[in-house]
Short mmCIF file of C-alpha atoms in Angstrom, two decimals:
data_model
loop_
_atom_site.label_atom_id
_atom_site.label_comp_id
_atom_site.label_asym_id
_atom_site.label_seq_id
_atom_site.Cartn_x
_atom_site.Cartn_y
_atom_site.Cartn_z
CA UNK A 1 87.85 -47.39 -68.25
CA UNK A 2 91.26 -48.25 -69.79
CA UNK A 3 93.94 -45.76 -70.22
CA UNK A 4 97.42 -45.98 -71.46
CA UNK A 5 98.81 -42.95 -70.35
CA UNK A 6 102.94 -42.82 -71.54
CA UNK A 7 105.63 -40.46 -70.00
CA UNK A 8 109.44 -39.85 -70.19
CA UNK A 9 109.60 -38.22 -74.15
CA UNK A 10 112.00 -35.34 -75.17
CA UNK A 11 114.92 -33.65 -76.26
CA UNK A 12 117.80 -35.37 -76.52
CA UNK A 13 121.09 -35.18 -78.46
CA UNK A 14 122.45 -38.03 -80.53
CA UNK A 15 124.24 -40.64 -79.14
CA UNK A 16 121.87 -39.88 -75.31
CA UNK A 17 119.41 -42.19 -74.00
CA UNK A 18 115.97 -41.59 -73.04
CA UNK A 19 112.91 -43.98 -71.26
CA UNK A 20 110.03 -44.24 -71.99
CA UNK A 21 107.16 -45.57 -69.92
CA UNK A 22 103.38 -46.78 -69.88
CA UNK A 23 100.94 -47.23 -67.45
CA UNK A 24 98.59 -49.23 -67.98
CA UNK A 25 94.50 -49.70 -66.14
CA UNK A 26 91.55 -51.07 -66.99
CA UNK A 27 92.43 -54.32 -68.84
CA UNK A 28 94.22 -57.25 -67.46
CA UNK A 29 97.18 -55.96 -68.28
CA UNK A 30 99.56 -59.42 -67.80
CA UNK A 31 97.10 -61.19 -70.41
CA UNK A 32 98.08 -58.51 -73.07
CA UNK A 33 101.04 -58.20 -75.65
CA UNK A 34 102.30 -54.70 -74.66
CA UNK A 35 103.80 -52.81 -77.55
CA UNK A 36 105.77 -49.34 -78.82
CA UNK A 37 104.79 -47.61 -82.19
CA UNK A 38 106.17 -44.52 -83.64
CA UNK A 39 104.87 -42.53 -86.16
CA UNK A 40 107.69 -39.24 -87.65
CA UNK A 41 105.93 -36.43 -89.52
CA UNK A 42 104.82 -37.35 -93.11
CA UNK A 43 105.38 -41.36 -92.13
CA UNK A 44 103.21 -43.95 -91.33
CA UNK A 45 103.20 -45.50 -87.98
CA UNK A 46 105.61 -47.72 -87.25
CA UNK A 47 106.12 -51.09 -84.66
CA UNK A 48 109.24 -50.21 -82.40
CA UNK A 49 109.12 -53.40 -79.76
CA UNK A 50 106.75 -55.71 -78.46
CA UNK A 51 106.52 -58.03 -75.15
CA UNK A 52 104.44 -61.04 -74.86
CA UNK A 53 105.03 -62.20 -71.85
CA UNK A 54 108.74 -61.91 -71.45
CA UNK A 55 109.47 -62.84 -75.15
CA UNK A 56 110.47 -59.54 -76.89
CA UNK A 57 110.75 -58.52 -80.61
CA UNK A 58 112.05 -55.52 -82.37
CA UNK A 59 112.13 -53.60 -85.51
CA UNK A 60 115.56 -54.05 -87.12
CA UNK A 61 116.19 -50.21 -87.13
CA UNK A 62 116.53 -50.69 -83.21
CA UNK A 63 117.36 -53.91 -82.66
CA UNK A 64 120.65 -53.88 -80.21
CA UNK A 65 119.64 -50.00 -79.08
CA UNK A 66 115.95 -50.29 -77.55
CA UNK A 67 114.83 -52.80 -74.75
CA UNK A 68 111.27 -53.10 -73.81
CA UNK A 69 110.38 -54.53 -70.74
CA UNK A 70 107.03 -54.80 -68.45
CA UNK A 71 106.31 -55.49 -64.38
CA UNK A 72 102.69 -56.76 -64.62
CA UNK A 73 102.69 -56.48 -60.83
CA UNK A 74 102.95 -52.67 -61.58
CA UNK A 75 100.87 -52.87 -65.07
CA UNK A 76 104.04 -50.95 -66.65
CA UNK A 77 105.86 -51.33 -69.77
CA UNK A 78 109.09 -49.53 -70.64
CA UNK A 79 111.18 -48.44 -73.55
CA UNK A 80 114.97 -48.06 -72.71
CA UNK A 81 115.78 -46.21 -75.53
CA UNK A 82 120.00 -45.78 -75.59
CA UNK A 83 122.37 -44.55 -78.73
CA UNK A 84 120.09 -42.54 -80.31
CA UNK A 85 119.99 -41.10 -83.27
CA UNK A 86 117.87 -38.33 -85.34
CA UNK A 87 115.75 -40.59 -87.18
CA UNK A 88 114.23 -41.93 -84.07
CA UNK A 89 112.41 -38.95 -83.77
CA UNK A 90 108.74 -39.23 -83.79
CA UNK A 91 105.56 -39.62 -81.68
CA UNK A 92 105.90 -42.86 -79.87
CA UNK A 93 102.65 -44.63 -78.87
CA UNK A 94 102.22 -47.42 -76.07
CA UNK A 95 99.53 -50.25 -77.34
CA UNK A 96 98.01 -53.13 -75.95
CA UNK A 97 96.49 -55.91 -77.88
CA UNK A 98 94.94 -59.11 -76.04
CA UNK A 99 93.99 -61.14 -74.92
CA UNK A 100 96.64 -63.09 -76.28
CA UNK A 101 94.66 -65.87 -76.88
CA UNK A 102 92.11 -64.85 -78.87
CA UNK A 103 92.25 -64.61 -82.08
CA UNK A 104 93.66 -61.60 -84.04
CA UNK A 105 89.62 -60.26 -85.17
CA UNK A 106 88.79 -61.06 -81.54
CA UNK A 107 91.43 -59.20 -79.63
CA UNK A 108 90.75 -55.59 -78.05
CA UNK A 109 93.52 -52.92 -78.51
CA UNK A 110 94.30 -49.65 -76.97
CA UNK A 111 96.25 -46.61 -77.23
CA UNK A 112 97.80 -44.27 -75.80
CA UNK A 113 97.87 -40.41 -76.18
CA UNK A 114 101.70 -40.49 -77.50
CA UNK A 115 104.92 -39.18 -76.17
CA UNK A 116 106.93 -37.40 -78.42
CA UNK A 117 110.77 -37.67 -78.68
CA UNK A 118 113.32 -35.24 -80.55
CA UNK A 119 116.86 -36.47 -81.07
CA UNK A 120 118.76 -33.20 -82.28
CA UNK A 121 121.80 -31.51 -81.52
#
């Protein structure tokens, strides 16, 4: 059975850091791109970060703020999330898609239940 279960949301005040992490079971977790998604109230969800393999890509909004980072002896993936600010709040979601490669229509991808983080002072 594969679960994503993510831990380390909350409150925070502007400017704080927070991390996030995933663990991960039921998949071969090294053969997967590991990604973050958030979704705010009343927007649609959003790709944060993604790590395939050690190469790493982020959404401008957080580019030079976030890192993401996995240990696929662990089957973890984190979110270092540092200088943050308001609109980061939102549900953030930890997703795997892979194998890597298959093709997009042929890949699997989970989720999991969301973590929510509130940056207010």
């Amino acid at each position: 059975q594969v679960q994503l279960v993510e831990s380390g949301g909350g409150l925070v005040q502007p400017g704080g850091s927070l991390r996030l992490s995933c663990a991960a079971s039921g998949f071969t977790f090294s053969t997967y791109a590991m990604n973050w998604y958030r979704q705010a109230p009343g927007k649609e969800r959003e790709l944060v970060a993604t790590i395939i393999s050690e190469s790493t890509n982020y959404a401008d909004s957080v580019k030079g703020r976030f890192t993401i980072s996995r240990d696929n002896a662990k089957n973890t993936v984190t979110l270092q999330m540092n200088s943050l600010k308001p609109e980061d709040t939102a549900v953030y979601y930890c997703n795997a898609d892979g194998p890597t490669w298959l093709s997009y229509s042929s890949r699997r991808r989970y989720w999991g239940q969301g973590t929510q983080v509130t940056v207010s002072s």
